[in-house]
Amino acid sequence: MTTPDAVAAWIEADPDPRTRTELASLDPAALGERFSDTLHFGTAGLRGPVRGGPLGMNVAVVTKATAGLAQWLIDHGHTGGTVVVGRDARHGSEDFFAATAEVLAAQGFDVVALPEPGPTPLVAYAVRHLHAVAGIQITASHNPPADNGYKVYLEHGAQLVPPADAEIEDLIAATGPAIDIPRTPVAPDERARNNIGHYLTRIVTRFGHRDHRSISIALTAMHGVGGDLAVQALRECGFHDVTVVGLQHAPDPDFPTAAFPNPEEPGAADLLLALTEDIDADIAIALDPDADRCAVGARIDGTWRMLTGDETGALLGAQIVAAHTGEDVLVANTIVSGSLLGKIAAAAGVRYAATLTGFKWLVRAGDGLVYAYEEAIGHCVDPDGVRDKDGISAAVALCVLTQELADSDRVLADRLDEIEVEHGVHLTGQYSVRVDDLTQIAAIMEDLRTSPPRQLDGVEVDAEDLLERAPGASTDAVQLTGNTETGQVRVIARPSGTEPKLKFYLEVAETPGPPPATARTSAQARLSAITAEIAAFCAGGRR
């Protein structure tokens, strides 16, 4: 337990008078919660609620985090190197951005501070374009409005991976009082001002330009920072018929129409789909608030709906693989994503890899990577330009595909049918157990390891503990797989890395043969039955 003296010392060393005042006003119980732990430097960096104390995102925490990161860079031979710093438009982002840039500058780094709030892919792109030693984006991506975060890219523009994260966390813990950490103002920089132009040039080079591409596009920025840049990128590539969801276009840190601004959340894309119907658009595009993820809506069986990440992954994967058929290139997705991409790659003679969960692993899948995706609507369509998920370039790629289909009187639903005719219907879904006590997750995982289900919807399944895989391929997950007369069922269970949840990723794959509509009906029934059985297993007396 943190002592009163330690709490008083933190407050005295907080450089921000607002959070000093906030902490001084709290009762002992609230202070105890704020000082019960620290934000841990994990997946890509830090993320948490904007509030005072070590268990929140605030100027003191960001200052100490940057000092620790700076020391790690120095220790690894990057003294004086270029570091790119950007931010989104969330609460606290401007102050955290200034603290980050100024602490790095005081440590002698060549800081390129992007001048306006912007999408995360702009930082990932700039790290590669400028041969920077690191990049930091202040963002909480699609988290609720109360949160903010600190995302780190290392050399070559990929997210950090172990052991760097633990090493940096140790150095953060060793920093002195935040108020004593020096800061130096950063002057405006031509490289920063020109970054958007270079990024757009890269997109046009990658996806081509025509004076006029005719499809109609509906787009929402989900109150985030990607709207204007997405529209500009589309227009640079010849797409001029773009209509935005006006209520969600301008950045707004309160996210008034989307309390949980994640395009995957039920209802989050309702305004977009309504606009799509109103204007009879050819495609609907939803960016998440920092524009690193992209969801697509299409008319399927006569009704507009948002596609799953795996459906979009199959569409983009087939498009990109077709452009590289027979070449020595690689496509990748994660172990919790669908298996269809692997079959598309095999048919084209292209290498395929399934990595551990997260883009930090996907972009390190191997040499020759030309496409990577994860089921959570993250797509990397230009790994040489942005070595992370990029919703804006993915949106352009999807619109190029939609235009190519329209030129031959087809739509996205037709292309999905074609893929399913060739490779079989693959349906994926998720089931999550949210808990108040993390021991409940541990108990369910233990049961999955020691007494897993033997059947799912009448199909015999085998269990594999992925912790027992070789180093580098092991992870805290259990996989259940079984073969049916017409395909395969697969379920992977893994604890969430960011929320108190146990997640189940389900897939039903049908072999080619029946018409896609018939196979989808059968697969959906099986998927629903398996979901119900997994729910019953999780409720089996442990909670």
Coordinates of C-alpha atoms in Angstrom, one line a residue:
M1 CA 0.0 0.0 0.0
T2 CA 1.3 3.5 -0.9
T3 CA 2.1 5.5 2.2
P4 CA 0.7 9.0 2.9
D5 CA 4.2 10.4 2.5
A6 CA 4.5 8.8 -1.0
V7 CA 1.2 10.2 -2.0
A8 CA 2.2 13.7 -0.8
A9 CA 5.5 13.4 -2.6
W10 CA 3.7 12.5 -5.9
I11 CA 1.4 15.4 -5.6
E12 CA 4.2 17.8 -4.8
A13 CA 6.1 16.5 -7.9
D14 CA 3.2 16.7 -10.3
P15 CA 4.0 19.4 -12.9
D16 CA 0.3 20.0 -13.7
P17 CA -1.5 22.3 -11.1
R18 CA -4.9 20.9 -12.3
T19 CA -4.1 17.3 -11.3
R20 CA -2.3 18.5 -8.1
T21 CA -5.6 20.2 -7.1
E22 CA -7.7 17.2 -8.2
L23 CA -5.6 14.8 -6.1
A24 CA -5.6 17.1 -3.1
S25 CA -9.4 17.1 -3.1
L26 CA -9.8 13.3 -2.9
D27 CA -10.7 11.3 0.2
P28 CA -8.4 8.6 1.5
A29 CA -10.4 5.8 -0.3
A30 CA -10.2 7.5 -3.7
L31 CA -6.5 8.2 -3.2
G32 CA -5.9 4.6 -2.2
E33 CA -7.4 3.5 -5.5
R34 CA -5.5 6.0 -7.6
F35 CA -2.2 4.9 -5.9
S36 CA -2.9 1.2 -5.7
D37 CA -0.9 0.5 -8.9
T38 CA 0.6 2.3 -11.9
L39 CA -0.4 2.2 -15.6
H40 CA 1.7 -0.6 -17.0
F41 CA 3.8 -0.2 -20.1
G42 CA 2.3 -3.0 -22.1
T43 CA 0.7 -3.4 -25.5
A44 CA 2.2 -0.6 -27.6
G45 CA 2.6 1.6 -24.5
L46 CA 0.1 3.1 -22.0
R47 CA -3.7 3.5 -21.9
G48 CA -6.0 4.6 -19.1
P49 CA -8.4 7.2 -17.8
V50 CA -7.4 10.8 -17.9
R51 CA -7.0 11.7 -14.2
G52 CA -4.4 12.4 -11.6
G53 CA -2.1 9.9 -9.9
P54 CA 0.0 7.0 -11.2
L55 CA -3.0 5.0 -12.2
G56 CA -4.2 7.5 -14.8
M57 CA -3.1 9.4 -17.9
N58 CA -1.8 12.8 -16.9
V59 CA 1.2 15.1 -17.5
A60 CA 3.2 13.5 -14.7
V61 CA 2.8 10.0 -15.9
V62 CA 3.5 11.0 -19.5
T63 CA 6.6 12.9 -18.5
K64 CA 8.0 10.0 -16.5
A65 CA 7.1 7.6 -19.4
T66 CA 8.9 9.7 -21.9
A67 CA 12.0 10.0 -19.7
G68 CA 12.1 6.2 -19.4
L69 CA 11.7 5.7 -23.1
A70 CA 14.3 8.3 -23.8
Q71 CA 16.8 6.5 -21.5
W72 CA 16.0 3.2 -23.2
L73 CA 16.7 4.7 -26.7
I74 CA 20.0 6.2 -25.4
D75 CA 20.9 2.8 -23.8
H76 CA 20.3 1.2 -27.2
G77 CA 22.6 3.5 -29.2
H78 CA 20.0 6.0 -30.4
T79 CA 21.3 9.1 -28.7
G80 CA 20.3 12.2 -30.7
G81 CA 18.1 10.2 -33.1
T82 CA 14.9 11.5 -34.7
V83 CA 11.7 10.8 -32.9
V84 CA 8.2 11.6 -34.3
V85 CA 5.5 12.8 -31.9
G86 CA 1.8 13.1 -32.8
R87 CA -1.6 13.3 -31.1
D88 CA -5.3 12.8 -31.6
A89 CA -8.0 15.2 -30.3
R90 CA -8.9 13.5 -27.0
H91 CA -9.0 15.1 -23.6
G92 CA -5.5 15.8 -22.5
S93 CA -3.9 15.0 -25.8
E94 CA -2.4 18.5 -26.4
D95 CA -0.8 18.6 -23.0
F96 CA 0.5 15.1 -23.2
F97 CA 1.9 15.8 -26.7
A98 CA 3.7 18.9 -25.5
A99 CA 5.2 17.0 -22.5
T100 CA 6.4 14.1 -24.7
A101 CA 8.0 16.3 -27.3
E102 CA 9.7 18.6 -24.8
V103 CA 11.1 15.8 -22.6
L104 CA 12.6 14.2 -25.7
A105 CA 14.1 17.5 -26.9
A106 CA 15.7 18.1 -23.5
Q107 CA 17.3 14.7 -23.8
G108 CA 18.9 15.7 -27.1
F109 CA 16.7 14.0 -29.5
D110 CA 15.8 15.4 -32.9
V111 CA 12.0 15.8 -32.3
V112 CA 9.6 16.0 -35.3
A113 CA 6.3 17.2 -33.6
L114 CA 3.4 16.9 -36.0
P115 CA 1.6 20.3 -35.9
E116 CA -2.1 19.3 -35.7
P117 CA -4.1 16.5 -34.2
G118 CA -4.1 13.6 -36.7
P119 CA -4.5 9.9 -37.3
T120 CA -2.1 7.4 -35.8
P121 CA -0.9 6.1 -39.2
L122 CA 0.7 9.5 -39.9
V123 CA 3.1 8.8 -37.0
A124 CA 3.8 5.2 -38.1
Y125 CA 4.4 6.4 -41.7
A126 CA 6.7 9.3 -40.6
V127 CA 8.9 6.9 -38.5
R128 CA 9.7 4.9 -41.7
H129 CA 9.8 7.9 -44.0
L130 CA 12.2 9.8 -41.8
H131 CA 14.2 6.8 -40.6
A132 CA 13.4 7.8 -37.1
V133 CA 14.4 5.8 -34.1
A134 CA 11.0 6.0 -32.5
G135 CA 7.5 7.5 -32.7
I136 CA 4.9 8.3 -30.1
Q137 CA 1.2 8.9 -30.8
I138 CA -1.0 10.3 -28.0
T139 CA -4.2 8.3 -28.5
A140 CA -6.6 5.9 -26.9
S141 CA -7.8 4.7 -30.3
H142 CA -11.4 3.5 -29.9
N143 CA -11.6 3.6 -26.1
P144 CA -14.4 5.4 -24.3
P145 CA -14.2 9.3 -24.0
A146 CA -12.7 9.2 -20.5
D147 CA -9.5 7.5 -21.7
N148 CA -6.3 8.5 -23.4
G149 CA -3.0 6.7 -24.2
Y150 CA 0.6 6.7 -25.3
K151 CA 1.4 4.5 -28.3
V152 CA 5.0 3.7 -29.1
Y153 CA 6.7 2.8 -32.4
L154 CA 10.3 1.8 -32.5
E155 CA 12.8 1.7 -35.3
H156 CA 11.3 0.8 -38.7
G157 CA 7.9 1.9 -37.6
A158 CA 6.5 -1.2 -35.9
Q159 CA 5.0 -1.3 -32.4
L160 CA 7.4 -2.4 -29.6
V161 CA 7.5 -6.0 -28.5
P162 CA 8.9 -7.8 -25.5
P163 CA 11.4 -7.5 -23.9
A164 CA 11.5 -3.8 -24.8
D165 CA 8.2 -3.0 -23.1
A166 CA 9.4 -4.5 -19.8
E167 CA 12.7 -2.8 -20.1
I168 CA 11.1 0.6 -20.7
E169 CA 8.7 0.1 -17.8
D170 CA 11.7 -0.6 -15.4
L171 CA 13.4 2.6 -16.6
I172 CA 10.1 4.6 -16.1
A173 CA 10.0 3.3 -12.5
A174 CA 13.5 4.5 -12.0
T175 CA 12.9 8.1 -13.1
G176 CA 12.9 10.8 -10.5
P177 CA 10.1 13.3 -9.6
A178 CA 8.2 14.4 -12.7
I179 CA 8.6 18.0 -11.9
D180 CA 12.4 17.7 -12.0
I181 CA 12.5 16.1 -15.5
P182 CA 13.8 18.8 -17.9
R183 CA 11.7 20.0 -20.8
T184 CA 12.8 22.0 -23.9
P185 CA 10.4 23.7 -26.3
V186 CA 10.3 22.2 -29.8
A187 CA 10.3 24.6 -32.8
P188 CA 8.0 24.1 -35.8
D189 CA 9.6 21.8 -38.3
E190 CA 9.3 21.6 -42.1
R191 CA 9.4 17.8 -42.0
A192 CA 6.4 17.8 -39.7
R193 CA 4.5 20.2 -41.9
N194 CA 5.2 18.1 -45.0
N195 CA 4.3 14.7 -43.5
I196 CA 0.7 14.7 -44.7
G197 CA 1.7 15.5 -48.2
H198 CA 4.3 12.7 -48.3
Y199 CA 1.7 10.3 -46.8
L200 CA -0.9 11.1 -49.4
T201 CA 1.7 10.8 -52.2
R202 CA 2.5 7.3 -50.9
I203 CA -1.2 6.3 -51.0
V204 CA -1.6 7.6 -54.6
T205 CA 1.6 5.7 -55.6
R206 CA 0.3 2.6 -54.0
F207 CA -3.3 2.7 -55.3
G208 CA -3.2 4.8 -58.4
H209 CA -5.0 7.9 -59.5
R210 CA -7.8 8.4 -62.0
D211 CA -9.4 11.8 -62.7
H212 CA -12.7 10.3 -61.9
R213 CA -13.8 7.1 -60.2
S214 CA -17.6 7.0 -60.2
I215 CA -18.7 5.1 -57.1
S216 CA -20.6 6.8 -54.3
I217 CA -19.0 6.5 -50.8
A218 CA -20.5 7.2 -47.4
L219 CA -18.0 7.8 -44.6
T220 CA -17.9 8.4 -40.9
A221 CA -14.9 9.5 -38.8
M222 CA -16.7 8.5 -35.5
H223 CA -15.9 11.9 -34.0
G224 CA -12.2 11.2 -34.5
V225 CA -9.3 12.8 -36.4
G226 CA -9.4 10.8 -39.6
G227 CA -12.3 12.4 -41.5
D228 CA -10.7 15.2 -43.5
L229 CA -7.6 13.2 -44.3
A230 CA -9.6 10.2 -45.5
V231 CA -11.7 12.4 -47.8
Q232 CA -8.5 14.0 -49.1
A233 CA -6.9 10.6 -49.7
L234 CA -10.0 9.4 -51.6
R235 CA -10.1 12.5 -53.7
E236 CA -6.4 12.3 -54.5
C237 CA -7.1 8.8 -55.9
G238 CA -10.1 10.0 -58.0
F239 CA -13.0 9.3 -55.6
H240 CA -15.0 12.6 -55.5
D241 CA -18.5 11.3 -54.6
V242 CA -17.9 11.1 -50.9
T243 CA -20.6 12.0 -48.3
V244 CA -19.7 12.1 -44.7
V245 CA -21.9 11.7 -41.6
G246 CA -21.9 15.3 -40.5
L247 CA -22.7 14.7 -36.9
Q248 CA -19.6 12.5 -36.5
H249 CA -17.1 14.2 -38.9
A250 CA -15.4 16.9 -36.7
P251 CA -13.2 15.7 -33.9
D252 CA -15.0 15.8 -30.6
P253 CA -13.4 14.3 -27.5
D254 CA -16.8 13.7 -25.9
F255 CA -18.0 11.4 -28.7
P256 CA -21.6 12.6 -28.3
T257 CA -23.2 10.1 -30.7
A258 CA -21.0 7.1 -29.8
A259 CA -20.3 6.5 -26.2
F260 CA -18.1 3.6 -27.2
P261 CA -16.6 4.9 -30.5
N262 CA -15.7 1.5 -31.9
P263 CA -17.2 0.7 -35.3
E264 CA -17.5 -3.0 -34.2
E265 CA -19.9 -2.1 -31.4
P266 CA -23.6 -2.8 -32.0
G267 CA -25.2 0.5 -33.1
A268 CA -22.0 2.4 -33.5
A269 CA -22.4 2.5 -37.3
D270 CA -26.2 3.2 -37.4
L271 CA -25.8 6.8 -38.6
L272 CA -23.4 5.6 -41.3
L273 CA -25.8 2.9 -42.5
A274 CA -28.7 5.3 -42.5
L275 CA -26.7 7.8 -44.6
T276 CA -25.7 4.9 -47.0
E277 CA -29.4 4.1 -47.5
D278 CA -30.4 7.7 -48.0
I279 CA -27.8 8.4 -50.7
D280 CA -27.8 4.9 -52.2
A281 CA -24.1 4.7 -51.8
D282 CA -22.0 1.9 -53.2
I283 CA -19.9 1.4 -50.0
A284 CA -19.9 2.5 -46.4
I285 CA -16.7 3.3 -44.6
A286 CA -16.3 3.7 -40.8
L287 CA -13.0 4.8 -39.3
D288 CA -12.3 4.5 -35.6
P289 CA -11.3 7.7 -33.8
D290 CA -7.6 7.6 -34.5
A291 CA -8.2 6.1 -38.0
D292 CA -5.9 3.1 -37.7
R293 CA -8.9 0.8 -38.1
C294 CA -11.5 0.6 -40.9
A295 CA -14.9 -1.1 -41.1
V296 CA -16.8 -1.5 -44.3
G297 CA -20.5 -1.7 -44.9
A298 CA -22.1 -3.5 -47.9
R299 CA -25.5 -4.6 -49.1
I300 CA -25.7 -8.3 -48.3
D301 CA -28.8 -10.2 -49.3
G302 CA -30.6 -6.9 -49.8
T303 CA -29.8 -5.4 -46.4
W304 CA -27.0 -3.0 -45.6
R305 CA -24.7 -4.2 -42.7
M306 CA -21.2 -3.8 -41.5
L307 CA -18.9 -6.7 -42.7
T308 CA -16.9 -8.6 -40.1
G309 CA -13.1 -8.0 -40.0
D310 CA -12.7 -11.5 -41.5
E311 CA -15.0 -10.8 -44.4
T312 CA -13.1 -7.6 -45.1
G313 CA -9.9 -9.5 -44.7
A314 CA -10.9 -12.0 -47.3
L315 CA -11.9 -9.3 -49.8
L316 CA -8.7 -7.3 -49.4
G317 CA -6.6 -10.4 -49.2
A318 CA -8.0 -11.8 -52.4
Q319 CA -7.5 -8.5 -54.1
I320 CA -3.8 -8.2 -53.0
V321 CA -3.0 -11.8 -53.5
A322 CA -4.3 -11.7 -57.1
A323 CA -1.8 -8.8 -57.8
H324 CA 1.1 -11.0 -56.5
T325 CA 0.1 -14.5 -57.7
G326 CA 3.1 -16.7 -58.0
E327 CA 5.4 -14.1 -56.4
D328 CA 7.5 -14.9 -53.3
V329 CA 5.4 -12.7 -51.0
L330 CA 3.7 -13.2 -47.7
V331 CA 0.2 -12.5 -46.3
A332 CA -0.7 -12.9 -42.7
N333 CA -3.4 -12.7 -40.1
T334 CA -3.6 -13.7 -36.4
I335 CA -4.4 -17.1 -34.8
V336 CA -7.8 -15.6 -33.7
S337 CA -8.7 -14.5 -37.2
G338 CA -10.4 -16.7 -39.7
S339 CA -8.7 -19.4 -41.8
L340 CA -10.0 -18.2 -45.2
L341 CA -7.0 -16.0 -46.0
G342 CA -4.7 -19.0 -45.7
K343 CA -6.7 -20.9 -48.3
I344 CA -6.8 -17.9 -50.7
A345 CA -3.0 -17.7 -50.4
A346 CA -2.4 -21.4 -50.9
A347 CA -4.5 -21.3 -54.1
A348 CA -2.4 -18.5 -55.5
G349 CA 0.9 -20.0 -54.5
V350 CA 1.6 -17.2 -52.0
R351 CA 3.1 -17.7 -48.5
Y352 CA 0.8 -17.4 -45.5
A353 CA 1.5 -17.0 -41.8
A354 CA -0.8 -16.9 -38.7
T355 CA 0.9 -15.0 -35.9
L356 CA 0.1 -14.2 -32.3
T357 CA -2.6 -11.7 -31.6
G358 CA -1.7 -8.0 -32.4
F359 CA -0.1 -6.0 -35.1
K360 CA 3.2 -5.9 -33.3
W361 CA 3.5 -9.6 -34.3
L362 CA 1.7 -9.4 -37.6
V363 CA 4.1 -6.9 -39.2
R364 CA 7.0 -9.1 -38.1
A365 CA 5.4 -12.2 -39.8
G366 CA 8.3 -12.5 -42.3
D367 CA 10.0 -11.1 -45.3
G368 CA 8.0 -10.1 -48.3
L369 CA 4.9 -9.1 -46.4
V370 CA 2.3 -7.5 -48.6
Y371 CA -0.9 -7.7 -46.5
A372 CA -1.8 -8.4 -42.9
Y373 CA -5.1 -8.1 -41.0
E374 CA -6.7 -9.0 -37.7
E375 CA -10.3 -9.8 -37.1
A376 CA -10.8 -6.6 -35.1
I377 CA -11.0 -4.5 -38.4
G378 CA -7.3 -3.7 -38.5
H379 CA -5.8 -3.9 -42.0
C380 CA -2.2 -3.2 -43.2
V381 CA -2.4 -2.9 -47.0
D382 CA 0.9 -1.2 -47.6
P383 CA 3.5 -2.6 -45.1
D384 CA 6.4 -0.8 -46.8
G385 CA 4.6 2.6 -46.2
V386 CA 2.9 2.0 -42.8
R387 CA 4.0 -1.0 -40.8
D388 CA 0.9 -1.1 -38.7
K389 CA -2.9 -1.1 -39.3
D390 CA -4.0 1.9 -41.3
G391 CA -7.7 2.7 -41.7
I392 CA -7.2 5.4 -44.3
S393 CA -5.1 3.4 -46.8
A394 CA -7.5 0.4 -46.2
A395 CA -10.4 2.6 -47.0
V396 CA -8.8 3.6 -50.3
A397 CA -8.0 0.0 -51.1
L398 CA -11.6 -1.0 -50.4
C399 CA -13.0 1.8 -52.6
V400 CA -10.6 0.8 -55.4
L401 CA -11.9 -2.8 -55.2
T402 CA -15.5 -1.5 -55.1
Q403 CA -14.8 0.5 -58.3
E404 CA -13.2 -2.4 -60.1
L405 CA -16.3 -4.5 -59.3
A406 CA -18.7 -1.7 -60.4
D407 CA -16.8 -1.5 -63.7
S408 CA -18.0 -5.1 -64.3
D409 CA -21.5 -4.6 -62.9
R410 CA -20.6 -6.4 -59.6
V411 CA -20.7 -5.4 -55.9
L412 CA -18.9 -6.5 -52.8
A413 CA -21.5 -9.1 -52.1
D414 CA -20.8 -10.7 -55.5
R415 CA -17.1 -10.8 -54.7
L416 CA -17.7 -12.5 -51.4
D417 CA -19.9 -15.1 -53.1
E418 CA -17.1 -15.8 -55.7
I419 CA -14.6 -16.3 -52.9
E420 CA -17.0 -18.6 -51.0
V421 CA -17.7 -20.6 -54.2
E422 CA -14.0 -21.2 -54.6
H423 CA -12.9 -21.8 -51.0
G424 CA -16.1 -22.5 -49.1
V425 CA -18.2 -20.4 -46.7
H426 CA -16.3 -19.3 -43.6
L427 CA -18.3 -17.7 -40.8
T428 CA -16.6 -16.2 -37.7
G429 CA -18.1 -14.9 -34.5
Q430 CA -17.1 -13.9 -30.9
Y431 CA -18.4 -14.6 -27.5
S432 CA -17.1 -12.7 -24.4
V433 CA -17.3 -13.2 -20.7
R434 CA -16.9 -10.0 -18.7
V435 CA -15.9 -10.4 -15.1
D436 CA -15.4 -8.4 -11.9
D437 CA -13.0 -10.9 -10.5
L438 CA -10.1 -11.9 -12.7
T439 CA -9.8 -15.3 -10.9
Q440 CA -13.0 -16.3 -12.8
I441 CA -11.1 -16.0 -16.1
A442 CA -8.3 -18.1 -14.7
A443 CA -10.8 -20.8 -13.5
I444 CA -12.5 -21.1 -16.9
M445 CA -9.1 -21.3 -18.6
E446 CA -8.0 -24.0 -16.2
D447 CA -11.2 -26.0 -17.0
L448 CA -10.6 -25.6 -20.7
R449 CA -7.1 -27.0 -20.2
T450 CA -8.0 -29.9 -17.9
S451 CA -11.6 -30.8 -18.9
P452 CA -12.5 -29.1 -22.2
P453 CA -15.7 -29.8 -24.1
R454 CA -15.4 -33.0 -26.1
Q455 CA -18.0 -32.0 -28.6
L456 CA -19.3 -28.8 -30.1
D457 CA -22.7 -29.0 -31.8
G458 CA -22.2 -32.8 -32.0
V459 CA -18.8 -32.5 -33.6
E460 CA -15.9 -34.2 -31.7
V461 CA -13.2 -31.6 -31.0
D462 CA -9.6 -31.8 -29.8
A463 CA -8.1 -29.3 -27.4
E464 CA -4.7 -27.7 -27.7
D465 CA -3.1 -25.6 -25.0
L466 CA -1.2 -22.9 -26.9
L467 CA 1.0 -22.2 -23.9
E468 CA 2.7 -25.5 -24.8
R469 CA 3.7 -24.4 -28.3
A470 CA 7.4 -23.6 -29.0
P471 CA 8.8 -20.3 -27.7
G472 CA 7.7 -17.4 -29.9
A473 CA 4.5 -19.2 -30.8
S474 CA 3.1 -19.8 -27.4
T475 CA 0.4 -17.7 -25.8
D476 CA -2.2 -18.0 -23.1
A477 CA -5.0 -19.5 -25.2
V478 CA -6.8 -22.8 -25.7
Q479 CA -7.9 -24.0 -29.2
L480 CA -10.7 -26.5 -29.9
T481 CA -10.9 -27.9 -33.4
G482 CA -13.0 -30.6 -35.0
N483 CA -13.8 -31.8 -38.5
T484 CA -17.4 -32.1 -39.8
E485 CA -18.7 -34.0 -42.8
T486 CA -18.6 -30.8 -44.7
G487 CA -15.8 -28.7 -43.1
Q488 CA -14.4 -27.7 -39.8
V489 CA -15.3 -26.0 -36.5
R490 CA -12.7 -24.0 -34.5
V491 CA -12.8 -22.1 -31.2
I492 CA -10.0 -20.2 -29.5
A493 CA -10.3 -18.9 -26.0
R494 CA -7.9 -16.2 -24.7
P495 CA -8.0 -13.6 -21.9
S496 CA -8.2 -10.0 -23.2
G497 CA -5.0 -8.0 -22.9
T498 CA -6.8 -4.8 -22.2
E499 CA -10.2 -5.5 -20.5
P500 CA -11.5 -7.9 -17.8
K501 CA -12.8 -10.3 -20.4
L502 CA -12.4 -13.8 -21.6
K503 CA -12.8 -13.9 -25.3
F504 CA -13.9 -16.8 -27.5
Y505 CA -13.2 -16.6 -31.3
L506 CA -15.4 -19.0 -33.2
E507 CA -15.2 -20.2 -36.8
V508 CA -17.3 -22.6 -38.9
A509 CA -15.9 -23.5 -42.3
E510 CA -17.8 -25.3 -45.0
T511 CA -16.1 -27.0 -47.9
P512 CA -16.9 -25.7 -51.4
G513 CA -20.0 -27.3 -53.0
P514 CA -23.4 -26.0 -51.9
P515 CA -24.5 -22.5 -53.1
P516 CA -23.1 -19.9 -50.7
A517 CA -26.5 -18.9 -49.4
T518 CA -27.3 -22.5 -48.5
A519 CA -23.9 -23.0 -46.9
R520 CA -24.2 -19.8 -45.0
T521 CA -27.5 -20.8 -43.5
S522 CA -26.1 -24.1 -42.3
A523 CA -22.9 -22.5 -41.0
Q524 CA -24.8 -19.8 -39.1
A525 CA -27.0 -22.4 -37.4
R526 CA -23.9 -24.3 -36.3
L527 CA -22.2 -21.1 -35.2
S528 CA -25.2 -20.1 -33.1
A529 CA -25.3 -23.6 -31.5
I530 CA -21.6 -23.6 -30.7
T531 CA -21.9 -20.1 -29.2
A532 CA -24.7 -21.3 -26.9
E533 CA -22.6 -24.3 -25.8
I534 CA -19.6 -22.1 -25.0
A535 CA -21.8 -19.8 -23.0
A536 CA -23.2 -22.8 -21.0
F537 CA -19.7 -24.1 -20.4
C538 CA -18.5 -20.7 -19.0
A539 CA -21.6 -20.5 -16.7
G540 CA -20.9 -24.0 -15.3
G541 CA -20.8 -23.1 -11.6
R542 CA -17.6 -21.2 -11.5
R543 CA -19.1 -17.7 -10.8

